[in-house]
mmCIF file of N, CA and C in Angstrom:
data_model
loop_
_atom_site.group_PDB
_atom_site.id
_atom_site.type_symbol
_atom_site.label_atom_id
_atom_site.label_comp_id
_atom_site.label_asym_id
_atom_site.label_seq_id
_atom_site.Cartn_x
_atom_site.Cartn_y
_atom_site.Cartn_z
ATOM 1 N N UNK A 29 194.779 46.693 140.620
ATOM 2 C CA UNK A 29 193.904 47.810 140.877
ATOM 3 C C UNK A 29 192.829 47.384 141.890
ATOM 4 N N UNK A 30 192.691 48.174 142.945
ATOM 5 C CA UNK A 30 191.683 47.896 143.965
ATOM 6 C C UNK A 30 190.329 48.396 143.496
ATOM 7 N N UNK A 31 189.323 47.563 143.747
ATOM 8 C CA UNK A 31 187.968 47.968 143.401
ATOM 9 C C UNK A 31 187.281 48.504 144.637
ATOM 10 N N UNK A 32 186.393 49.458 144.420
ATOM 11 C CA UNK A 32 185.626 50.021 145.529
ATOM 12 C C UNK A 32 184.600 48.997 145.986
ATOM 13 N N UNK A 33 184.114 49.139 147.226
ATOM 14 C CA UNK A 33 183.043 48.241 147.687
ATOM 15 C C UNK A 33 181.827 48.276 146.759
ATOM 16 N N UNK A 34 181.521 49.448 146.201
ATOM 17 C CA UNK A 34 180.403 49.562 145.268
ATOM 18 C C UNK A 34 180.652 48.711 144.028
ATOM 19 N N UNK A 35 181.890 48.784 143.487
ATOM 20 C CA UNK A 35 182.231 47.988 142.306
ATOM 21 C C UNK A 35 182.162 46.493 142.606
ATOM 22 N N UNK A 36 182.624 46.107 143.800
ATOM 23 C CA UNK A 36 182.577 44.697 144.189
ATOM 24 C C UNK A 36 181.135 44.218 144.298
ATOM 25 N N UNK A 37 180.299 45.032 144.904
ATOM 26 C CA UNK A 37 178.890 44.672 145.056
ATOM 27 C C UNK A 37 178.220 44.558 143.690
ATOM 28 N N UNK A 38 178.513 45.483 142.809
ATOM 29 C CA UNK A 38 177.941 45.444 141.464
ATOM 30 C C UNK A 38 178.425 44.197 140.715
ATOM 31 N N UNK A 39 179.701 43.845 140.869
ATOM 32 C CA UNK A 39 180.230 42.653 140.201
ATOM 33 C C UNK A 39 179.535 41.394 140.718
ATOM 34 N N UNK A 40 179.315 41.314 142.021
ATOM 35 C CA UNK A 40 178.608 40.164 142.593
ATOM 36 C C UNK A 40 177.184 40.080 142.059
ATOM 37 N N UNK A 41 176.544 41.212 141.910
ATOM 38 C CA UNK A 41 175.179 41.248 141.366
ATOM 39 C C UNK A 41 175.168 40.730 139.935
ATOM 40 N N UNK A 42 176.116 41.222 139.114
ATOM 41 C CA UNK A 42 176.173 40.794 137.713
ATOM 42 C C UNK A 42 176.435 39.295 137.597
ATOM 43 N N UNK A 43 177.256 38.764 138.484
ATOM 44 C CA UNK A 43 177.581 37.338 138.463
ATOM 45 C C UNK A 43 176.471 36.474 139.057
ATOM 46 N N UNK A 44 175.513 37.107 139.719
ATOM 47 C CA UNK A 44 174.430 36.364 140.357
ATOM 48 C C UNK A 44 174.869 35.656 141.630
ATOM 49 N N UNK A 45 175.922 36.169 142.255
ATOM 50 C CA UNK A 45 176.449 35.524 143.464
ATOM 51 C C UNK A 45 176.342 36.405 144.700
ATOM 52 N N UNK A 46 175.554 37.450 144.619
ATOM 53 C CA UNK A 46 175.425 38.370 145.741
ATOM 54 C C UNK A 46 174.986 37.648 147.009
ATOM 55 N N UNK A 47 174.000 36.749 146.881
ATOM 56 C CA UNK A 47 173.467 36.074 148.068
ATOM 57 C C UNK A 47 174.494 35.178 148.752
ATOM 58 N N UNK A 48 175.601 34.873 148.097
ATOM 59 C CA UNK A 48 176.642 34.041 148.701
ATOM 60 C C UNK A 48 177.675 34.865 149.462
ATOM 61 N N UNK A 49 177.654 36.170 149.270
ATOM 62 C CA UNK A 49 178.634 37.048 149.915
ATOM 63 C C UNK A 49 178.167 37.413 151.321
ATOM 64 N N UNK A 50 179.117 37.627 152.204
ATOM 65 C CA UNK A 50 178.789 38.087 153.548
ATOM 66 C C UNK A 50 179.011 39.590 153.605
ATOM 67 N N UNK A 51 178.091 40.301 154.237
ATOM 68 C CA UNK A 51 178.223 41.756 154.287
ATOM 69 C C UNK A 51 179.409 42.185 155.142
ATOM 70 N N UNK A 52 179.925 43.337 154.778
ATOM 71 C CA UNK A 52 181.041 43.926 155.520
ATOM 72 C C UNK A 52 180.631 45.305 156.010
ATOM 73 N N UNK A 53 181.385 45.789 156.942
ATOM 74 C CA UNK A 53 181.135 47.132 157.450
ATOM 75 C C UNK A 53 181.170 48.102 156.271
ATOM 76 N N UNK A 54 180.181 48.951 156.215
ATOM 77 C CA UNK A 54 180.110 49.948 155.155
ATOM 78 C C UNK A 54 179.184 49.580 154.013
ATOM 79 N N UNK A 55 178.702 48.343 153.979
ATOM 80 C CA UNK A 55 177.808 47.956 152.887
ATOM 81 C C UNK A 55 176.504 48.741 152.913
ATOM 82 N N UNK A 56 176.099 49.220 154.082
ATOM 83 C CA UNK A 56 174.895 50.040 154.163
ATOM 84 C C UNK A 56 175.091 51.322 153.355
ATOM 85 N N UNK A 57 176.286 51.914 153.457
ATOM 86 C CA UNK A 57 176.587 53.129 152.699
ATOM 87 C C UNK A 57 176.647 52.828 151.207
ATOM 88 N N UNK A 58 177.162 51.642 150.853
ATOM 89 C CA UNK A 58 177.204 51.253 149.446
ATOM 90 C C UNK A 58 175.789 51.149 148.905
ATOM 91 N N UNK A 59 174.885 50.589 149.702
ATOM 92 C CA UNK A 59 173.482 50.483 149.295
ATOM 93 C C UNK A 59 172.913 51.872 149.016
ATOM 94 N N UNK A 60 173.191 52.813 149.917
ATOM 95 C CA UNK A 60 172.693 54.173 149.728
ATOM 96 C C UNK A 60 173.279 54.806 148.472
ATOM 97 N N UNK A 61 174.568 54.579 148.231
ATOM 98 C CA UNK A 61 175.212 55.135 147.047
ATOM 99 C C UNK A 61 174.599 54.554 145.777
ATOM 100 N N UNK A 62 174.360 53.250 145.769
ATOM 101 C CA UNK A 62 173.734 52.622 144.604
ATOM 102 C C UNK A 62 172.350 53.203 144.353
ATOM 103 N N UNK A 63 171.607 53.417 145.425
ATOM 104 C CA UNK A 63 170.258 53.966 145.299
ATOM 105 C C UNK A 63 170.313 55.400 144.769
ATOM 106 N N UNK A 64 171.248 56.198 145.283
ATOM 107 C CA UNK A 64 171.385 57.585 144.808
ATOM 108 C C UNK A 64 171.798 57.627 143.345
ATOM 109 N N UNK A 65 172.730 56.774 142.966
ATOM 110 C CA UNK A 65 173.198 56.754 141.580
ATOM 111 C C UNK A 65 172.109 56.283 140.629
ATOM 112 N N UNK A 66 171.196 55.481 141.136
ATOM 113 C CA UNK A 66 170.122 54.952 140.293
ATOM 114 C C UNK A 66 168.894 55.853 140.326
ATOM 115 N N UNK A 67 169.047 57.064 140.846
ATOM 116 C CA UNK A 67 167.922 57.999 140.885
ATOM 117 C C UNK A 67 166.830 57.566 141.835
ATOM 118 N N UNK A 68 167.217 57.101 143.007
ATOM 119 C CA UNK A 68 166.312 56.647 144.068
ATOM 120 C C UNK A 68 165.643 55.314 143.761
ATOM 121 N N UNK A 69 166.061 54.646 142.699
ATOM 122 C CA UNK A 69 165.550 53.307 142.408
ATOM 123 C C UNK A 69 166.039 52.369 143.496
ATOM 124 N N UNK A 70 165.142 51.627 144.102
ATOM 125 C CA UNK A 70 165.509 50.720 145.186
ATOM 126 C C UNK A 70 166.122 49.464 144.588
ATOM 127 N N UNK A 71 167.273 49.108 145.094
ATOM 128 C CA UNK A 71 167.982 47.917 144.641
ATOM 129 C C UNK A 71 167.411 46.717 145.397
ATOM 130 N N UNK A 72 166.370 46.110 144.865
ATOM 131 C CA UNK A 72 165.668 45.062 145.602
ATOM 132 C C UNK A 72 166.553 43.876 145.941
ATOM 133 N N UNK A 73 167.474 43.509 145.045
ATOM 134 C CA UNK A 73 168.344 42.383 145.352
ATOM 135 C C UNK A 73 169.321 42.725 146.467
ATOM 136 N N UNK A 74 169.820 43.945 146.468
ATOM 137 C CA UNK A 74 170.735 44.369 147.532
ATOM 138 C C UNK A 74 169.975 44.469 148.857
ATOM 139 N N UNK A 75 168.782 45.018 148.821
ATOM 140 C CA UNK A 75 167.977 45.126 150.038
ATOM 141 C C UNK A 75 167.658 43.742 150.610
ATOM 142 N N UNK A 76 167.287 42.804 149.749
ATOM 143 C CA UNK A 76 166.972 41.449 150.216
ATOM 144 C C UNK A 76 168.213 40.784 150.795
ATOM 145 N N UNK A 77 169.356 41.002 150.160
ATOM 146 C CA UNK A 77 170.622 40.442 150.649
ATOM 147 C C UNK A 77 170.958 41.003 152.031
ATOM 148 N N UNK A 78 170.849 42.316 152.185
ATOM 149 C CA UNK A 78 171.143 42.931 153.479
ATOM 150 C C UNK A 78 170.153 42.482 154.542
ATOM 151 N N UNK A 79 168.870 42.393 154.193
ATOM 152 C CA UNK A 79 167.858 41.955 155.158
ATOM 153 C C UNK A 79 168.143 40.533 155.627
ATOM 154 N N UNK A 80 168.474 39.650 154.695
ATOM 155 C CA UNK A 80 168.791 38.266 155.064
ATOM 156 C C UNK A 80 170.022 38.222 155.962
ATOM 157 N N UNK A 81 171.057 38.959 155.586
ATOM 158 C CA UNK A 81 172.288 38.966 156.378
ATOM 159 C C UNK A 81 172.038 39.503 157.781
ATOM 160 N N UNK A 82 171.229 40.542 157.881
ATOM 161 C CA UNK A 82 170.908 41.123 159.178
ATOM 162 C C UNK A 82 170.113 40.135 160.027
ATOM 163 N N UNK A 83 169.120 39.496 159.427
ATOM 164 C CA UNK A 83 168.282 38.546 160.163
ATOM 165 C C UNK A 83 169.070 37.314 160.609
ATOM 166 N N UNK A 84 169.997 36.858 159.762
ATOM 167 C CA UNK A 84 170.763 35.642 160.056
ATOM 168 C C UNK A 84 172.079 35.922 160.782
ATOM 169 N N UNK A 85 172.362 37.201 161.036
ATOM 170 C CA UNK A 85 173.587 37.610 161.730
ATOM 171 C C UNK A 85 174.829 37.174 160.956
ATOM 172 N N UNK A 86 174.828 37.380 159.648
ATOM 173 C CA UNK A 86 175.957 37.010 158.804
ATOM 174 C C UNK A 86 176.963 38.145 158.712
ATOM 175 N N UNK A 87 178.207 37.777 158.404
ATOM 176 C CA UNK A 87 179.255 38.762 158.200
ATOM 177 C C UNK A 87 179.435 39.642 159.416
ATOM 178 N N UNK A 88 179.592 40.929 159.186
ATOM 179 C CA UNK A 88 179.810 41.823 160.332
ATOM 180 C C UNK A 88 178.558 41.970 161.189
ATOM 181 N N UNK A 89 177.404 41.481 160.707
ATOM 182 C CA UNK A 89 176.194 41.508 161.526
ATOM 183 C C UNK A 89 176.205 40.444 162.621
ATOM 184 N N UNK A 90 177.228 39.635 162.664
ATOM 185 C CA UNK A 90 177.370 38.693 163.785
ATOM 186 C C UNK A 90 177.566 39.473 165.085
ATOM 187 N N UNK A 91 178.073 40.682 164.945
ATOM 188 C CA UNK A 91 178.301 41.543 166.098
ATOM 189 C C UNK A 91 177.038 42.344 166.399
ATOM 190 N N UNK A 92 176.581 42.248 167.640
ATOM 191 C CA UNK A 92 175.351 42.944 168.042
ATOM 192 C C UNK A 92 175.438 44.450 167.782
ATOM 193 N N UNK A 93 176.576 45.035 168.045
ATOM 194 C CA UNK A 93 176.731 46.478 167.830
ATOM 195 C C UNK A 93 176.546 46.835 166.352
ATOM 196 N N UNK A 94 177.025 45.979 165.473
ATOM 197 C CA UNK A 94 176.862 46.235 164.029
ATOM 198 C C UNK A 94 175.395 46.142 163.641
ATOM 199 N N UNK A 95 174.674 45.191 164.230
ATOM 200 C CA UNK A 95 173.239 45.082 163.934
ATOM 201 C C UNK A 95 172.493 46.300 164.449
ATOM 202 N N UNK A 96 172.845 46.756 165.632
ATOM 203 C CA UNK A 96 172.185 47.939 166.187
ATOM 204 C C UNK A 96 172.517 49.178 165.366
ATOM 205 N N UNK A 97 173.759 49.283 164.925
ATOM 206 C CA UNK A 97 174.159 50.428 164.104
ATOM 207 C C UNK A 97 173.424 50.411 162.759
ATOM 208 N N UNK A 98 173.184 49.228 162.233
ATOM 209 C CA UNK A 98 172.497 49.109 160.948
ATOM 210 C C UNK A 98 171.116 49.747 161.000
ATOM 211 N N UNK A 99 170.492 49.710 162.175
ATOM 212 C CA UNK A 99 169.158 50.303 162.318
ATOM 213 C C UNK A 99 169.182 51.796 161.998
ATOM 214 N N UNK A 100 170.316 52.436 162.199
ATOM 215 C CA UNK A 100 170.433 53.855 161.893
ATOM 216 C C UNK A 100 170.826 54.142 160.456
ATOM 217 N N UNK A 101 171.270 53.112 159.731
ATOM 218 C CA UNK A 101 171.748 53.303 158.364
ATOM 219 C C UNK A 101 170.820 52.749 157.297
ATOM 220 N N UNK A 102 170.158 51.643 157.596
ATOM 221 C CA UNK A 102 169.342 50.989 156.580
ATOM 222 C C UNK A 102 167.934 51.569 156.528
ATOM 223 N N UNK A 103 167.357 51.505 155.361
ATOM 224 C CA UNK A 103 166.000 52.025 155.152
ATOM 225 C C UNK A 103 164.988 51.185 155.927
ATOM 226 N N UNK A 104 163.908 51.803 156.403
ATOM 227 C CA UNK A 104 162.886 51.068 157.153
ATOM 228 C C UNK A 104 162.379 49.793 156.467
ATOM 229 N N UNK A 105 162.168 49.788 155.131
ATOM 230 C CA UNK A 105 161.728 48.529 154.522
ATOM 231 C C UNK A 105 162.744 47.393 154.671
ATOM 232 N N UNK A 106 164.026 47.706 154.615
ATOM 233 C CA UNK A 106 165.059 46.676 154.786
ATOM 234 C C UNK A 106 165.006 46.138 156.209
ATOM 235 N N UNK A 107 164.849 47.030 157.172
ATOM 236 C CA UNK A 107 164.770 46.612 158.570
ATOM 237 C C UNK A 107 163.509 45.795 158.830
ATOM 238 N N UNK A 108 162.391 46.190 158.227
ATOM 239 C CA UNK A 108 161.144 45.433 158.394
ATOM 240 C C UNK A 108 161.285 44.045 157.771
ATOM 241 N N UNK A 109 161.901 43.981 156.609
ATOM 242 C CA UNK A 109 162.138 42.700 155.940
ATOM 243 C C UNK A 109 163.010 41.803 156.821
ATOM 244 N N UNK A 110 164.073 42.361 157.378
ATOM 245 C CA UNK A 110 164.964 41.591 158.261
ATOM 246 C C UNK A 110 164.212 41.095 159.494
ATOM 247 N N UNK A 111 163.392 41.943 160.064
ATOM 248 C CA UNK A 111 162.629 41.551 161.261
ATOM 249 C C UNK A 111 161.662 40.417 160.948
ATOM 250 N N UNK A 112 160.997 40.494 159.788
ATOM 251 C CA UNK A 112 160.075 39.423 159.417
ATOM 252 C C UNK A 112 160.834 38.127 159.145
ATOM 253 N N UNK A 113 161.961 38.217 158.462
ATOM 254 C CA UNK A 113 162.767 37.019 158.216
ATOM 255 C C UNK A 113 163.198 36.369 159.529
ATOM 256 N N UNK A 114 163.638 37.187 160.476
ATOM 257 C CA UNK A 114 164.073 36.651 161.774
ATOM 258 C C UNK A 114 162.908 35.982 162.498
ATOM 259 N N UNK A 115 161.734 36.607 162.467
ATOM 260 C CA UNK A 115 160.561 36.032 163.138
ATOM 261 C C UNK A 115 160.141 34.727 162.471
ATOM 262 N N UNK A 116 160.141 34.703 161.146
ATOM 263 C CA UNK A 116 159.769 33.482 160.427
ATOM 264 C C UNK A 116 160.787 32.367 160.658
ATOM 265 N N UNK A 117 162.055 32.731 160.748
ATOM 266 C CA UNK A 117 163.092 31.729 161.006
ATOM 267 C C UNK A 117 162.925 31.110 162.389
ATOM 268 N N UNK A 118 162.456 31.902 163.353
ATOM 269 C CA UNK A 118 162.199 31.338 164.689
ATOM 270 C C UNK A 118 161.012 30.386 164.651
ATOM 271 N N UNK A 119 160.039 30.676 163.797
ATOM 272 C CA UNK A 119 158.866 29.809 163.672
ATOM 273 C C UNK A 119 159.187 28.510 162.929
ATOM 274 N N UNK A 120 160.048 28.617 161.928
ATOM 275 C CA UNK A 120 160.390 27.461 161.099
ATOM 276 C C UNK A 120 161.905 27.338 160.982
ATOM 277 N N UNK A 121 162.562 26.884 162.049
ATOM 278 C CA UNK A 121 164.023 26.745 161.996
ATOM 279 C C UNK A 121 164.438 25.855 160.816
ATOM 280 N N UNK A 122 165.493 26.256 160.165
ATOM 281 C CA UNK A 122 166.001 25.483 159.036
ATOM 282 C C UNK A 122 165.350 25.807 157.705
ATOM 283 N N UNK A 123 164.419 26.764 157.698
ATOM 284 C CA UNK A 123 163.787 27.146 156.433
ATOM 285 C C UNK A 123 164.832 27.787 155.526
ATOM 286 N N UNK A 124 164.817 27.406 154.273
ATOM 287 C CA UNK A 124 165.750 27.965 153.302
ATOM 288 C C UNK A 124 165.320 29.371 152.920
ATOM 289 N N UNK A 125 166.288 30.163 152.492
ATOM 290 C CA UNK A 125 166.008 31.548 152.109
ATOM 291 C C UNK A 125 164.931 31.608 151.035
ATOM 292 N N UNK A 126 164.985 30.711 150.060
ATOM 293 C CA UNK A 126 163.987 30.757 148.992
ATOM 294 C C UNK A 126 162.586 30.418 149.496
ATOM 295 N N UNK A 127 162.485 29.716 150.609
ATOM 296 C CA UNK A 127 161.174 29.426 151.197
ATOM 297 C C UNK A 127 160.580 30.655 151.867
ATOM 298 N N UNK A 128 161.406 31.629 152.151
ATOM 299 C CA UNK A 128 160.949 32.843 152.825
ATOM 300 C C UNK A 128 160.880 34.036 151.869
ATOM 301 N N UNK A 129 160.870 33.766 150.581
ATOM 302 C CA UNK A 129 160.838 34.839 149.585
ATOM 303 C C UNK A 129 159.590 35.695 149.711
ATOM 304 N N UNK A 130 158.539 35.148 150.270
ATOM 305 C CA UNK A 130 157.315 35.922 150.445
ATOM 306 C C UNK A 130 157.553 37.141 151.328
ATOM 307 N N UNK A 131 158.533 37.076 152.210
ATOM 308 C CA UNK A 131 158.819 38.218 153.081
ATOM 309 C C UNK A 131 159.214 39.443 152.266
ATOM 310 N N UNK A 132 160.000 39.250 151.227
ATOM 311 C CA UNK A 132 160.407 40.378 150.382
ATOM 312 C C UNK A 132 159.204 40.956 149.648
ATOM 313 N N UNK A 133 158.337 40.090 149.153
ATOM 314 C CA UNK A 133 157.149 40.577 148.429
ATOM 315 C C UNK A 133 156.213 41.335 149.372
ATOM 316 N N UNK A 134 156.035 40.816 150.572
ATOM 317 C CA UNK A 134 155.194 41.513 151.546
ATOM 318 C C UNK A 134 155.793 42.866 151.913
ATOM 319 N N UNK A 135 157.108 42.883 152.103
ATOM 320 C CA UNK A 135 157.778 44.130 152.475
ATOM 321 C C UNK A 135 157.637 45.162 151.367
ATOM 322 N N UNK A 136 157.775 44.733 150.131
ATOM 323 C CA UNK A 136 157.626 45.663 149.009
ATOM 324 C C UNK A 136 156.211 46.224 148.951
ATOM 325 N N UNK A 137 155.227 45.424 149.332
ATOM 326 C CA UNK A 137 153.832 45.866 149.279
ATOM 327 C C UNK A 137 153.500 46.835 150.408
ATOM 328 N N UNK A 138 153.987 46.550 151.614
ATOM 329 C CA UNK A 138 153.628 47.383 152.764
ATOM 330 C C UNK A 138 154.611 47.133 153.907
ATOM 331 N N UNK A 139 155.724 47.842 153.880
ATOM 332 C CA UNK A 139 156.779 47.601 154.873
ATOM 333 C C UNK A 139 156.345 47.950 156.292
ATOM 334 N N UNK A 140 155.479 48.930 156.444
ATOM 335 C CA UNK A 140 155.028 49.298 157.788
ATOM 336 C C UNK A 140 154.224 48.161 158.419
ATOM 337 N N UNK A 141 153.344 47.568 157.643
ATOM 338 C CA UNK A 141 152.565 46.431 158.154
ATOM 339 C C UNK A 141 153.464 45.232 158.426
ATOM 340 N N UNK A 142 154.474 45.035 157.600
ATOM 341 C CA UNK A 142 155.412 43.923 157.802
ATOM 342 C C UNK A 142 156.155 44.099 159.119
ATOM 343 N N UNK A 143 156.531 45.318 159.442
ATOM 344 C CA UNK A 143 157.176 45.575 160.733
ATOM 345 C C UNK A 143 156.260 45.200 161.887
ATOM 346 N N UNK A 144 154.989 45.546 161.768
ATOM 347 C CA UNK A 144 154.016 45.182 162.798
ATOM 348 C C UNK A 144 153.814 43.680 162.885
ATOM 349 N N UNK A 145 153.757 43.007 161.732
ATOM 350 C CA UNK A 145 153.615 41.551 161.719
ATOM 351 C C UNK A 145 154.825 40.887 162.359
ATOM 352 N N UNK A 146 156.010 41.378 162.053
ATOM 353 C CA UNK A 146 157.232 40.821 162.638
ATOM 354 C C UNK A 146 157.218 40.968 164.158
ATOM 355 N N UNK A 147 156.814 42.137 164.640
ATOM 356 C CA UNK A 147 156.742 42.362 166.092
ATOM 357 C C UNK A 147 155.717 41.429 166.731
ATOM 358 N N UNK A 148 154.568 41.260 166.080
ATOM 359 C CA UNK A 148 153.536 40.363 166.586
ATOM 360 C C UNK A 148 154.051 38.922 166.662
ATOM 361 N N UNK A 149 154.667 38.449 165.592
ATOM 362 C CA UNK A 149 155.192 37.082 165.574
ATOM 363 C C UNK A 149 156.283 36.882 166.615
ATOM 364 N N UNK A 150 157.129 37.880 166.776
ATOM 365 C CA UNK A 150 158.196 37.782 167.775
ATOM 366 C C UNK A 150 157.613 37.671 169.174
ATOM 367 N N UNK A 151 156.609 38.504 169.469
ATOM 368 C CA UNK A 151 155.957 38.413 170.780
ATOM 369 C C UNK A 151 155.274 37.065 170.970
ATOM 370 N N UNK A 152 154.619 36.591 169.940
ATOM 371 C CA UNK A 152 153.915 35.310 170.040
ATOM 372 C C UNK A 152 154.881 34.161 170.286
ATOM 373 N N UNK A 153 156.013 34.178 169.590
ATOM 374 C CA UNK A 153 157.008 33.117 169.778
ATOM 375 C C UNK A 153 157.630 33.237 171.160
ATOM 376 N N UNK A 154 157.944 34.452 171.572
ATOM 377 C CA UNK A 154 158.576 34.676 172.878
ATOM 378 C C UNK A 154 157.666 34.254 174.026
ATOM 379 N N UNK A 155 156.403 34.537 173.907
ATOM 380 C CA UNK A 155 155.468 34.183 174.998
ATOM 381 C C UNK A 155 154.981 32.751 174.890
ATOM 382 N N UNK A 156 155.292 32.100 173.768
ATOM 383 C CA UNK A 156 154.898 30.715 173.608
ATOM 384 C C UNK A 156 153.472 30.519 173.131
ATOM 385 N N UNK A 157 152.816 31.588 172.708
ATOM 386 C CA UNK A 157 151.423 31.449 172.297
ATOM 387 C C UNK A 157 151.270 30.802 170.925
ATOM 388 N N UNK A 158 152.376 30.629 170.192
ATOM 389 C CA UNK A 158 152.297 29.929 168.911
ATOM 390 C C UNK A 158 152.815 28.503 169.036
ATOM 391 N N UNK A 159 153.256 28.141 170.198
ATOM 392 C CA UNK A 159 153.831 26.796 170.378
ATOM 393 C C UNK A 159 152.773 25.735 170.400
#
């Protein structure tokens, strides 16, 4: 019996192995379905997983077009979280995901400000003003 992507994602969550999985095309829709089924409850573990995958270009996000398309599918807090993770990774190459857990907490507190912080850090790194 074939399991739906939603069932697979839920099974990975229950097993505690979600962070080891690479995202596939359509996982953004699965995230939305999970959120709708949960009565708009945000799936923080799924959001953090998608943000990390997007920032690190994992799975189908290795393709630039998939990353650009994700911007139209993922919620702004997920995109802000991904942007902050990417900016922090440029500042501290080799940082482990658990070392960047503060990004998820900041995003949960104020995703709009996190987006601005990510843009600021990206500009600073690009122009070399943080070097």
